[in-house]
Amino acid sequence: MKPARYIISLLVLVLVFQACANKPQNKQLQEAISTMKKASTFMVEKVSYKGGYVWNYTPDLSRSWGEMEAKPSMIWTQAPGTPTMGNVFMEAYFATGDEYYYKAAEKVADALIAGQLPCGGWNYIIDFDGEESLKDWYETIGKNGWRLEEFQHYYGNATFDDEATYGPALFLLRMYNQKPKPKLKHALESAIQFVLESQYPSGGWPQRYPLKFDYSKNNRPDYSSFITLNDDVHRNNVRFLLMCYLVLKEERFLEPINRAMDCILQLQQKAPQAGWSWQFTTDMKPAGARTYEPEGLYSNATYSCINMLMDYYEITGEQKFMDAIPPAIDFLKSIALSDEMTKYYPRNLAPGQKLYPSCTEVGTNKAVYVHRGGSNATNGEYYSDYNPEYQWMPTFSMRALNVSILEDRFESLKKIPKDELLKKSPLNTKPSLENYLPRRKFKTNEQEIERIISELVKKDFWEGVYANSNPFIGDGPAKPTEGDYRCTQVGDKYDTSPYRLGEDQRGITTWQYVINMSKLIEFVNSQEEN
């Protein structure tokens, strides 16, 4: 064989080998894209209601749930509800360029705009059958959710809790940034004004706004006006204003952002209890909230605030945020529970974790544990004491935390020169919104992708595990039902709180859709990069 012919033959073999190697990969890529479309078409055209979503559905769509059971006319603003679905559609749109996904995201935006309250914020629930239908839900299903006291009273205003306002507002900002349509601009500006107007002079935010003082439970004051850190209320509002600054490039956002960051310093208590609560009165004193959230300092709130201080140092380079961290870490270490206390905790601790009391009494540093008696929302009560026996939900009264992660991040930040830190600050670099958005990463591989694709060959949706609940059958009796409900997920048959009992309840869940779509999107993006 002549050298030229040999080289040509070798090249042909190489090209054939490459084609064979690439063929399955290209086939899997196309299968991934078509699977995404099939699953999304089902969610958009069969599951959604007027463009919105709750969390979970029975396979026949006869019952559905957000955090509690929903009426057919309802959609949910809490994650992983309507805004979460909209964000997945946008990610799919960016990955594939398919306009179907943008139109699906636009339907989500329209649903959220339709449910936006006159004040500019959102409640947990949007009921397209109107306010009387929503009030009826609160007086029936909501009122009887024993462990979900935030749904036992209809305020008629908006809430920052559980991303109910942050999620829709950020999604509208994202949609507006992509295509600045007038309807998006109007709704977004209304949401921005809501966040700015509701901020206290101290820099914090109430849980609900406009302020209401018309509700109390067990002689406790209405906590919805308290400065709230719980469920990332404070962190998310700062993030939202910062992202508005990045997109709209308006100086009006800087003062509220700085005031909010300083508020975390003001809320920190004095050493040796240099921690934080989840709620504070407007004069900066630790406060309780729901009846199973007693007044005190909270270990997971303190952990969260230490991370916030480091976030704010990275943004501003101001040393005052770093100076507040060592006494806070010292406080956490001082309240760590003994190894013996793990007998009360139902989960195994991960490497580096220790057990901490969720709530510590101000002044004494005593651990406070939550208990309950009765059988439902009518006759039941929550109370707290120092006894770890028979806790209601031990994972609520005790927290597994890894403080060394905080210490490592703190030490790493100290080593970064201030000018280098500020060069990377979003206030100076002004990254694009899409590059700055926090994104959850899902680990995957080709075998996992194949499994996700194969699960949809004979079905229209991916099955997920969901929480069930007792249907509303009327208010519970004044006398407790026979049985021991001290440590259970749910009370008697009158309790409408959702509960999980094993893995037997499988149906349509937005969360399973989000997880599998996110993995497929990452796979598609990785193939296109290659």
Short mmCIF file of C-alpha atoms in Angstrom, two decimals:
data_model
loop_
_atom_site.label_atom_id
_atom_site.label_comp_id
_atom_site.label_asym_id
_atom_site.label_seq_id
_atom_site.Cartn_x
_atom_site.Cartn_y
_atom_site.Cartn_z
CA MET A 1 0.00 0.00 0.00
CA LYS A 2 1.37 3.42 -0.96
CA PRO A 3 1.92 5.88 1.89
CA ALA A 4 -0.69 8.35 0.56
CA ARG A 5 -3.36 5.67 0.29
CA TYR A 6 -2.41 4.36 3.75
CA ILE A 7 -2.81 7.83 5.27
CA ILE A 8 -6.16 8.33 3.53
CA SER A 9 -7.40 4.94 4.74
CA LEU A 10 -6.27 5.76 8.26
CA LEU A 11 -8.10 9.09 8.15
CA VAL A 12 -11.25 7.35 6.93
CA LEU A 13 -11.05 4.88 9.82
CA VAL A 14 -10.59 7.73 12.29
CA LEU A 15 -13.59 9.58 10.88
CA VAL A 16 -15.72 6.42 10.98
CA PHE A 17 -14.67 5.77 14.58
CA GLN A 18 -15.51 9.36 15.57
CA ALA A 19 -18.89 9.13 13.86
CA CYS A 20 -19.68 5.91 15.70
CA ALA A 21 -18.54 7.41 18.99
CA ASN A 22 -20.60 10.58 18.50
CA LYS A 23 -23.74 8.93 17.21
CA PRO A 24 -25.05 7.61 20.57
CA GLN A 25 -24.21 10.92 22.21
CA ASN A 26 -26.10 12.88 19.55
CA LYS A 27 -28.97 10.41 19.80
CA GLN A 28 -29.11 10.87 23.57
CA LEU A 29 -29.02 14.65 23.13
CA GLN A 30 -32.02 14.54 20.81
CA GLU A 31 -33.83 12.16 23.15
CA ALA A 32 -33.15 14.52 26.05
CA ILE A 33 -34.57 17.49 24.15
CA SER A 34 -37.68 15.58 23.07
CA THR A 35 -38.19 14.26 26.62
CA MET A 36 -38.01 17.80 27.98
CA LYS A 37 -40.66 18.88 25.52
CA LYS A 38 -42.94 15.92 26.29
CA ALA A 39 -42.80 16.45 30.04
CA SER A 40 -43.27 20.21 29.71
CA THR A 41 -46.20 19.91 27.32
CA PHE A 42 -47.97 17.74 29.87
CA MET A 43 -47.31 20.19 32.71
CA VAL A 44 -48.33 23.24 30.67
CA GLU A 45 -51.37 21.82 28.93
CA LYS A 46 -52.72 19.28 31.44
CA VAL A 47 -51.53 20.30 34.91
CA SER A 48 -51.30 24.10 35.05
CA TYR A 49 -54.29 26.25 35.88
CA LYS A 50 -54.37 29.57 34.04
CA GLY A 51 -50.59 29.37 33.71
CA GLY A 52 -49.91 28.62 37.39
CA TYR A 53 -49.09 25.59 39.53
CA VAL A 54 -49.34 24.22 43.04
CA TRP A 55 -46.81 21.59 44.25
CA ASN A 56 -48.34 18.14 44.11
CA TYR A 57 -51.17 16.38 42.30
CA THR A 58 -52.68 12.92 42.44
CA PRO A 59 -52.09 11.06 39.14
CA ASP A 60 -55.71 11.64 38.11
CA LEU A 61 -55.51 15.36 39.12
CA SER A 62 -58.48 14.92 41.47
CA ARG A 63 -56.64 16.44 44.44
CA SER A 64 -53.77 18.89 44.65
CA TRP A 65 -51.58 20.51 47.28
CA GLY A 66 -49.38 23.49 47.80
CA GLU A 67 -48.11 23.60 51.36
CA MET A 68 -51.68 22.54 52.19
CA GLU A 69 -54.45 21.06 50.10
CA ALA A 70 -55.55 23.47 47.39
CA LYS A 71 -58.81 24.14 45.63
CA PRO A 72 -58.84 23.48 41.86
CA SER A 73 -59.01 27.25 41.33
CA MET A 74 -55.75 27.89 43.21
CA ILE A 75 -52.09 28.25 42.35
CA TRP A 76 -49.19 28.65 44.79
CA THR A 77 -46.49 31.34 44.85
CA GLN A 78 -44.24 29.46 47.31
CA ALA A 79 -41.42 27.37 45.87
CA PRO A 80 -41.60 24.92 44.19
CA GLY A 81 -44.80 26.39 42.83
CA THR A 82 -45.56 28.85 40.06
CA PRO A 83 -42.38 31.03 39.95
CA THR A 84 -40.16 27.94 40.23
CA MET A 85 -41.85 26.42 37.20
CA GLY A 86 -41.45 29.68 35.31
CA ASN A 87 -37.73 29.73 36.00
CA VAL A 88 -37.34 26.17 34.70
CA PHE A 89 -39.14 27.16 31.51
CA MET A 90 -36.71 30.05 31.07
CA GLU A 91 -33.72 27.75 31.59
CA ALA A 92 -35.15 25.36 28.99
CA TYR A 93 -35.68 28.29 26.63
CA PHE A 94 -32.04 29.37 26.97
CA ALA A 95 -30.80 25.79 26.51
CA THR A 96 -32.88 24.90 23.45
CA GLY A 97 -33.98 28.18 21.88
CA ASP A 98 -37.47 26.69 21.61
CA GLU A 99 -40.07 29.49 21.83
CA TYR A 100 -42.52 27.04 23.39
CA TYR A 101 -40.69 27.43 26.68
CA TYR A 102 -40.72 31.21 26.57
CA LYS A 103 -44.46 31.15 25.93
CA ALA A 104 -44.88 28.78 28.90
CA ALA A 105 -42.86 31.19 31.05
CA GLU A 106 -44.99 34.07 29.82
CA LYS A 107 -48.12 32.21 30.92
CA VAL A 108 -46.55 31.94 34.37
CA ALA A 109 -45.87 35.67 34.37
CA ASP A 110 -49.46 36.40 33.37
CA ALA A 111 -50.75 34.21 36.21
CA LEU A 112 -48.54 35.98 38.74
CA ILE A 113 -49.52 39.40 37.46
CA ALA A 114 -53.20 38.43 37.73
CA GLY A 115 -52.62 37.40 41.34
CA GLN A 116 -50.53 40.39 42.36
CA LEU A 117 -52.24 42.30 45.17
CA PRO A 118 -52.94 46.04 44.91
CA CYS A 119 -50.12 46.66 47.41
CA GLY A 120 -47.63 45.14 44.93
CA GLY A 121 -46.82 41.93 46.80
CA TRP A 122 -48.28 38.42 46.85
CA ASN A 123 -49.91 36.07 49.30
CA TYR A 124 -48.93 32.38 49.40
CA ILE A 125 -52.00 31.52 47.35
CA ILE A 126 -53.69 32.96 44.29
CA ASP A 127 -57.33 31.91 44.01
CA PHE A 128 -58.79 32.69 40.60
CA ASP A 129 -62.30 32.19 41.98
CA GLY A 130 -61.88 35.39 43.97
CA GLU A 131 -61.46 36.61 47.53
CA GLU A 132 -64.60 34.98 48.93
CA SER A 133 -63.36 31.59 47.75
CA LEU A 134 -59.97 32.27 49.33
CA LYS A 135 -61.57 33.34 52.62
CA ASP A 136 -63.61 30.13 52.60
CA TRP A 137 -60.39 28.13 52.19
CA TYR A 138 -58.86 29.89 55.20
CA GLU A 139 -61.97 29.21 57.27
CA THR A 140 -61.95 25.50 56.45
CA ILE A 141 -58.72 23.84 55.31
CA GLY A 142 -56.40 26.60 56.52
CA LYS A 143 -58.01 27.00 59.92
CA ASN A 144 -57.63 23.30 60.68
CA GLY A 145 -53.98 22.88 59.73
CA TRP A 146 -52.68 22.24 63.25
CA ARG A 147 -48.98 22.68 62.54
CA LEU A 148 -49.35 25.44 59.93
CA GLU A 149 -50.58 28.39 61.95
CA GLU A 150 -49.70 30.90 59.21
CA PHE A 151 -52.71 29.56 57.30
CA GLN A 152 -55.17 29.70 60.18
CA HIS A 153 -55.98 33.37 59.68
CA TYR A 154 -56.78 35.39 56.58
CA TYR A 155 -54.97 38.73 56.69
CA GLY A 156 -55.84 39.98 53.23
CA ASN A 157 -52.34 41.40 52.70
CA ALA A 158 -49.07 40.19 51.16
CA THR A 159 -46.30 38.15 52.74
CA PHE A 160 -42.53 37.87 52.39
CA ASP A 161 -42.58 34.43 54.03
CA ASP A 162 -41.40 31.39 52.06
CA GLU A 163 -40.48 33.47 48.98
CA ALA A 164 -44.16 34.20 48.36
CA THR A 165 -43.28 37.71 47.17
CA TYR A 166 -39.58 37.29 46.40
CA GLY A 167 -40.20 34.42 43.97
CA PRO A 168 -42.76 36.20 41.77
CA ALA A 169 -40.91 39.54 41.91
CA LEU A 170 -37.58 38.02 40.89
CA PHE A 171 -39.19 36.01 38.11
CA LEU A 172 -40.85 39.15 36.70
CA LEU A 173 -37.48 40.93 36.88
CA ARG A 174 -35.94 38.08 34.93
CA MET A 175 -38.69 38.14 32.30
CA TYR A 176 -38.45 41.91 32.00
CA ASN A 177 -34.68 41.70 31.61
CA GLN A 178 -35.16 39.27 28.73
CA LYS A 179 -37.98 41.10 26.95
CA PRO A 180 -39.00 44.44 28.54
CA LYS A 181 -42.72 44.36 27.80
CA PRO A 182 -44.98 47.07 29.30
CA LYS A 183 -47.09 44.61 31.34
CA LEU A 184 -43.93 43.28 32.95
CA LYS A 185 -42.60 46.76 33.68
CA HIS A 186 -45.78 47.82 35.44
CA ALA A 187 -45.98 44.70 37.62
CA LEU A 188 -42.27 44.81 38.40
CA GLU A 189 -42.35 48.44 39.47
CA SER A 190 -45.31 47.73 41.70
CA ALA A 191 -43.36 44.89 43.35
CA ILE A 192 -40.29 47.10 43.78
CA GLN A 193 -42.35 49.84 45.44
CA PHE A 194 -43.85 47.24 47.76
CA VAL A 195 -40.41 46.08 48.91
CA LEU A 196 -39.14 49.64 49.36
CA GLU A 197 -42.24 50.94 51.12
CA SER A 198 -42.48 48.02 53.55
CA GLN A 199 -38.89 48.34 54.77
CA TYR A 200 -38.62 49.66 58.33
CA PRO A 201 -36.34 52.64 59.07
CA SER A 202 -34.07 50.14 60.85
CA GLY A 203 -33.56 48.32 57.54
CA GLY A 204 -35.60 45.21 58.34
CA TRP A 205 -38.89 43.98 56.93
CA PRO A 206 -42.08 42.68 58.54
CA GLN A 207 -43.32 39.25 57.59
CA ARG A 208 -46.53 40.68 56.13
CA TYR A 209 -47.45 44.10 54.71
CA PRO A 210 -49.43 46.37 54.80
CA LEU A 211 -49.16 46.01 58.57
CA LYS A 212 -52.00 44.27 60.39
CA PHE A 213 -52.51 43.92 64.12
CA ASP A 214 -55.77 42.00 64.11
CA TYR A 215 -54.77 38.52 65.18
CA SER A 216 -53.39 36.78 68.23
CA LYS A 217 -53.22 33.15 69.32
CA ASN A 218 -52.98 31.88 72.90
CA ASN A 219 -52.63 35.48 74.15
CA ARG A 220 -49.54 36.04 72.01
CA PRO A 221 -49.25 39.23 69.93
CA ASP A 222 -49.59 39.20 66.17
CA TYR A 223 -46.06 38.39 64.97
CA SER A 224 -46.62 39.33 61.31
CA SER A 225 -45.42 42.90 61.93
CA PHE A 226 -42.17 41.79 63.60
CA ILE A 227 -38.82 42.23 61.83
CA THR A 228 -38.41 38.84 60.18
CA LEU A 229 -35.31 36.89 59.22
CA ASN A 230 -37.03 33.50 59.07
CA ASP A 231 -37.21 31.68 55.73
CA ASP A 232 -34.70 34.12 54.23
CA VAL A 233 -37.09 37.10 54.27
CA HIS A 234 -34.28 39.56 54.92
CA ARG A 235 -31.66 37.86 52.76
CA ASN A 236 -34.03 37.57 49.79
CA ASN A 237 -35.16 41.19 49.92
CA VAL A 238 -31.53 42.35 49.87
CA ARG A 239 -30.84 40.01 46.95
CA PHE A 240 -33.86 41.28 45.06
CA LEU A 241 -32.91 44.94 45.49
CA LEU A 242 -29.35 44.17 44.47
CA MET A 243 -30.54 42.40 41.33
CA CYS A 244 -32.86 45.33 40.56
CA TYR A 245 -29.79 47.56 40.77
CA LEU A 246 -27.92 45.31 38.34
CA VAL A 247 -30.78 45.27 35.81
CA LEU A 248 -32.25 48.75 36.11
CA LYS A 249 -28.98 50.52 37.04
CA GLU A 250 -30.74 52.99 39.35
CA GLU A 251 -29.01 54.50 42.41
CA ARG A 252 -32.27 54.48 44.41
CA PHE A 253 -31.60 50.87 45.44
CA LEU A 254 -28.27 51.45 47.15
CA GLU A 255 -29.46 53.18 50.33
CA PRO A 256 -32.11 50.52 51.16
CA ILE A 257 -29.53 47.79 50.47
CA ASN A 258 -26.97 49.36 52.81
CA ARG A 259 -29.59 50.00 55.48
CA ALA A 260 -30.71 46.38 55.32
CA MET A 261 -27.14 45.08 55.61
CA ASP A 262 -26.52 47.29 58.65
CA CYS A 263 -29.75 46.01 60.21
CA ILE A 264 -28.20 42.55 60.69
CA LEU A 265 -25.51 44.16 62.85
CA GLN A 266 -28.11 46.02 64.91
CA LEU A 267 -30.11 42.85 65.51
CA GLN A 268 -27.14 40.92 66.87
CA GLN A 269 -27.40 40.53 70.63
CA LYS A 270 -24.60 41.35 73.05
CA ALA A 271 -21.91 38.83 74.00
CA PRO A 272 -21.83 36.24 75.43
CA GLN A 273 -25.14 35.62 73.62
CA ALA A 274 -24.07 37.29 70.39
CA GLY A 275 -26.65 35.52 68.27
CA TRP A 276 -29.90 36.24 66.50
CA SER A 277 -33.55 35.26 66.68
CA TRP A 278 -35.75 34.62 63.65
CA GLN A 279 -38.07 37.49 64.63
CA PHE A 280 -37.56 40.78 66.46
CA THR A 281 -39.87 43.45 67.73
CA THR A 282 -39.45 46.79 66.00
CA ASP A 283 -37.24 47.93 68.92
CA MET A 284 -34.81 45.07 68.12
CA LYS A 285 -35.72 42.63 70.89
CA PRO A 286 -35.90 38.86 70.16
CA ALA A 287 -39.49 37.72 69.75
CA GLY A 288 -41.47 34.54 69.28
CA ALA A 289 -43.73 33.94 66.32
CA ARG A 290 -46.01 30.94 65.89
CA THR A 291 -46.89 29.21 69.16
CA TYR A 292 -44.27 26.55 68.46
CA GLU A 293 -41.62 29.25 67.92
CA PRO A 294 -40.89 30.54 71.45
CA GLU A 295 -39.01 33.73 72.20
CA GLY A 296 -35.25 33.16 72.28
CA LEU A 297 -32.07 33.04 70.23
CA TYR A 298 -31.97 30.48 67.43
CA SER A 299 -28.91 28.48 66.39
CA ASN A 300 -29.91 28.19 62.73
CA ALA A 301 -30.79 31.91 62.60
CA THR A 302 -27.34 32.69 64.00
CA TYR A 303 -25.71 30.35 61.47
CA SER A 304 -27.62 32.05 58.66
CA CYS A 305 -26.73 35.56 59.86
CA ILE A 306 -23.02 34.74 60.08
CA ASN A 307 -23.15 33.73 56.43
CA MET A 308 -25.03 36.93 55.62
CA LEU A 309 -22.33 39.00 57.32
CA MET A 310 -19.71 37.35 55.13
CA ASP A 311 -21.88 37.95 52.06
CA TYR A 312 -22.13 41.62 52.98
CA TYR A 313 -18.40 41.87 53.56
CA GLU A 314 -17.81 40.46 50.07
CA ILE A 315 -20.17 43.08 48.65
CA THR A 316 -18.91 46.12 50.58
CA GLY A 317 -15.46 45.28 51.97
CA GLU A 318 -16.53 46.90 55.25
CA GLN A 319 -14.68 45.42 58.23
CA LYS A 320 -17.61 45.91 60.62
CA PHE A 321 -19.31 42.84 59.13
CA MET A 322 -16.26 40.68 59.81
CA ASP A 323 -15.80 42.04 63.34
CA ALA A 324 -19.26 40.78 64.34
CA ILE A 325 -18.50 37.16 63.38
CA PRO A 326 -16.10 35.82 66.06
CA PRO A 327 -18.46 36.52 69.02
CA ALA A 328 -21.32 34.92 67.05
CA ILE A 329 -19.28 31.78 66.42
CA ASP A 330 -18.29 31.72 70.09
CA PHE A 331 -21.98 31.85 71.01
CA LEU A 332 -22.78 28.92 68.75
CA LYS A 333 -19.98 26.85 70.23
CA SER A 334 -21.18 27.66 73.75
CA ILE A 335 -24.62 26.14 73.17
CA ALA A 336 -23.55 22.92 71.43
CA LEU A 337 -25.34 19.92 72.91
CA SER A 338 -23.52 16.94 74.33
CA ASP A 339 -23.07 13.80 72.24
CA GLU A 340 -25.50 12.08 74.58
CA MET A 341 -28.32 14.28 73.22
CA THR A 342 -28.11 12.60 69.82
CA LYS A 343 -30.39 9.89 71.24
CA TYR A 344 -33.25 12.38 70.86
CA TYR A 345 -32.37 13.21 67.25
CA PRO A 346 -33.80 10.88 64.58
CA ARG A 347 -31.14 11.42 61.92
CA ASN A 348 -27.46 10.55 61.64
CA LEU A 349 -25.09 13.49 61.86
CA ALA A 350 -22.88 14.17 58.83
CA PRO A 351 -19.11 14.45 59.33
CA GLY A 352 -18.27 17.73 61.08
CA GLN A 353 -21.79 18.30 62.36
CA LYS A 354 -22.76 18.79 65.98
CA LEU A 355 -26.19 19.07 67.52
CA TYR A 356 -27.48 22.44 68.74
CA PRO A 357 -30.75 23.49 70.33
CA SER A 358 -32.89 25.41 67.87
CA CYS A 359 -33.97 27.84 70.59
CA THR A 360 -31.90 29.07 73.51
CA GLU A 361 -33.41 31.10 76.32
CA VAL A 362 -32.23 34.71 76.50
CA GLY A 363 -30.13 35.32 79.59
CA THR A 364 -29.75 31.70 80.74
CA ASN A 365 -28.52 29.90 77.60
CA LYS A 366 -30.85 27.02 78.46
CA ALA A 367 -32.06 24.90 75.57
CA VAL A 368 -35.81 25.20 74.96
CA TYR A 369 -37.79 22.29 73.51
CA VAL A 370 -41.23 22.36 71.89
CA HIS A 371 -44.04 19.96 72.80
CA ARG A 372 -47.71 19.68 72.00
CA GLY A 373 -50.87 18.32 73.55
CA GLY A 374 -54.35 17.68 72.22
CA SER A 375 -55.27 16.26 68.86
CA ASN A 376 -56.14 19.05 66.40
CA ALA A 377 -56.19 22.81 65.82
CA THR A 378 -59.34 23.29 67.90
CA ASN A 379 -58.25 21.62 71.13
CA GLY A 380 -54.50 21.36 70.65
CA GLU A 381 -51.72 23.52 72.01
CA TYR A 382 -47.98 23.92 71.61
CA TYR A 383 -45.79 24.76 74.56
CA SER A 384 -42.09 24.82 75.41
CA ASP A 385 -39.91 23.88 78.37
CA TYR A 386 -36.42 22.54 79.15
CA ASN A 387 -37.32 18.85 78.84
CA PRO A 388 -36.00 17.07 75.71
CA GLU A 389 -38.32 14.09 76.23
CA TYR A 390 -41.27 13.73 73.84
CA GLN A 391 -40.35 16.65 71.63
CA TRP A 392 -42.75 17.50 68.85
CA MET A 393 -40.64 16.97 65.72
CA PRO A 394 -37.09 16.74 67.15
CA THR A 395 -35.68 18.12 63.89
CA PHE A 396 -37.54 21.33 64.76
CA SER A 397 -36.20 21.72 68.31
CA MET A 398 -32.64 20.57 67.51
CA ARG A 399 -30.39 21.42 64.56
CA ALA A 400 -27.40 19.62 63.09
CA LEU A 401 -24.86 22.30 62.08
CA ASN A 402 -21.25 22.31 60.92
CA VAL A 403 -19.67 25.43 62.43
CA SER A 404 -16.25 24.59 60.97
CA ILE A 405 -17.64 25.50 57.53
CA LEU A 406 -18.30 29.01 58.82
CA GLU A 407 -14.83 29.22 60.37
CA ASP A 408 -13.15 28.06 57.16
CA ARG A 409 -15.00 30.61 55.06
CA PHE A 410 -14.20 33.34 57.59
CA GLU A 411 -10.49 32.52 57.56
CA SER A 412 -10.42 32.40 53.76
CA LEU A 413 -12.07 35.81 53.48
CA LYS A 414 -9.54 37.35 55.87
CA LYS A 415 -6.73 36.38 53.50
CA ILE A 416 -8.20 38.18 50.48
CA PRO A 417 -6.88 41.77 50.05
CA LYS A 418 -9.69 44.30 50.29
CA ASP A 419 -9.05 45.83 46.86
CA GLU A 420 -9.15 42.37 45.28
CA LEU A 421 -12.41 41.65 47.10
CA LEU A 422 -14.03 44.86 45.89
CA LYS A 423 -13.01 44.16 42.30
CA LYS A 424 -15.29 41.12 42.42
CA SER A 425 -18.16 42.85 44.22
CA PRO A 426 -21.41 42.88 42.20
CA LEU A 427 -21.65 46.59 43.00
CA ASN A 428 -18.49 47.16 40.99
CA THR A 429 -18.51 44.39 38.39
CA LYS A 430 -22.25 44.74 37.74
CA PRO A 431 -22.65 41.23 36.28
CA SER A 432 -25.59 40.36 34.09
CA LEU A 433 -28.66 39.12 35.91
CA GLU A 434 -28.40 35.64 34.41
CA ASN A 435 -24.81 35.32 35.60
CA TYR A 436 -25.67 36.53 39.10
CA LEU A 437 -28.79 34.46 39.72
CA PRO A 438 -28.31 31.76 42.36
CA ARG A 439 -28.73 28.36 40.75
CA ARG A 440 -29.07 24.94 42.31
CA LYS A 441 -26.78 22.38 40.71
CA PHE A 442 -27.93 18.78 40.30
CA LYS A 443 -25.26 16.12 39.89
CA THR A 444 -25.85 13.85 36.94
CA ASN A 445 -24.18 11.53 34.43
CA GLU A 446 -25.09 9.78 31.19
CA GLN A 447 -26.62 6.82 33.03
CA GLU A 448 -28.79 9.17 35.05
CA ILE A 449 -29.85 11.00 31.89
CA GLU A 450 -30.75 7.67 30.30
CA ARG A 451 -32.85 6.74 33.32
CA ILE A 452 -34.71 10.08 33.25
CA ILE A 453 -35.41 9.67 29.53
CA SER A 454 -36.55 6.06 29.86
CA GLU A 455 -38.98 6.88 32.67
CA LEU A 456 -40.96 9.04 30.26
CA VAL A 457 -41.21 6.57 27.41
CA LYS A 458 -44.57 5.19 28.55
CA LYS A 459 -45.67 8.12 30.74
CA ASP A 460 -46.32 11.81 30.36
CA PHE A 461 -44.82 12.81 33.71
CA TRP A 462 -42.11 11.79 36.15
CA GLU A 463 -43.53 10.34 39.33
CA GLY A 464 -42.57 12.02 42.59
CA VAL A 465 -43.37 11.42 46.24
CA TYR A 466 -45.88 13.86 47.68
CA ALA A 467 -47.46 14.68 51.02
CA ASN A 468 -51.05 13.65 51.60
CA SER A 469 -53.53 15.22 54.02
CA ASN A 470 -56.85 14.51 55.65
CA PRO A 471 -59.68 16.13 53.68
CA PHE A 472 -61.59 18.84 55.53
CA ILE A 473 -64.57 17.30 57.33
CA GLY A 474 -65.37 20.15 59.70
CA ASP A 475 -63.77 21.83 62.70
CA GLY A 476 -62.33 19.48 65.28
CA PRO A 477 -64.14 18.82 68.59
CA ALA A 478 -63.27 20.73 71.76
CA LYS A 479 -62.41 17.47 73.50
CA PRO A 480 -59.21 15.78 72.21
CA THR A 481 -59.63 12.63 70.19
CA GLU A 482 -58.32 9.50 71.85
CA GLY A 483 -54.71 8.79 70.91
CA ASP A 484 -51.18 10.12 71.42
CA TYR A 485 -50.36 12.93 69.00
CA ARG A 486 -47.43 14.46 70.89
CA CYS A 487 -44.77 13.43 68.38
CA THR A 488 -46.71 12.69 65.19
CA GLN A 489 -46.60 14.52 61.85
CA VAL A 490 -50.34 14.95 61.82
CA GLY A 491 -53.08 14.96 64.45
CA ASP A 492 -56.47 13.28 64.29
CA LYS A 493 -58.78 13.07 61.28
CA TYR A 494 -59.73 16.76 61.66
CA ASP A 495 -56.14 17.95 61.16
CA THR A 496 -55.66 19.13 57.56
CA SER A 497 -51.85 19.45 57.82
CA PRO A 498 -50.02 17.53 55.08
CA TYR A 499 -48.03 14.50 56.17
CA ARG A 500 -45.57 12.00 54.73
CA LEU A 501 -45.87 8.32 55.60
CA GLY A 502 -43.22 6.46 53.66
CA GLU A 503 -42.74 6.50 49.90
CA ASP A 504 -46.13 5.09 48.90
CA GLN A 505 -47.79 8.33 47.81
CA ARG A 506 -46.57 8.93 44.31
CA GLY A 507 -48.01 11.28 41.75
CA ILE A 508 -47.32 14.47 39.77
CA THR A 509 -44.97 16.82 41.60
CA THR A 510 -43.47 20.07 40.41
CA TRP A 511 -40.32 19.28 42.38
CA GLN A 512 -39.65 16.05 40.50
CA TYR A 513 -40.26 17.91 37.24
CA VAL A 514 -37.84 20.65 38.33
CA ILE A 515 -35.12 18.16 39.32
CA ASN A 516 -35.31 16.09 36.13
CA MET A 517 -35.65 19.08 33.83
CA SER A 518 -32.66 20.75 35.50
CA LYS A 519 -30.55 17.64 34.93
CA LEU A 520 -31.61 17.41 31.29
CA ILE A 521 -30.94 21.13 30.79
CA GLU A 522 -27.44 20.76 32.26
CA PHE A 523 -26.86 17.80 29.95
CA VAL A 524 -28.04 19.73 26.88
CA ASN A 525 -25.87 22.71 27.80
CA SER A 526 -22.82 20.49 28.31
CA GLN A 527 -23.28 18.82 24.91
CA GLU A 528 -23.63 22.11 23.11
CA GLU A 529 -20.48 23.43 24.82
CA ASN A 530 -18.61 20.41 23.48
#
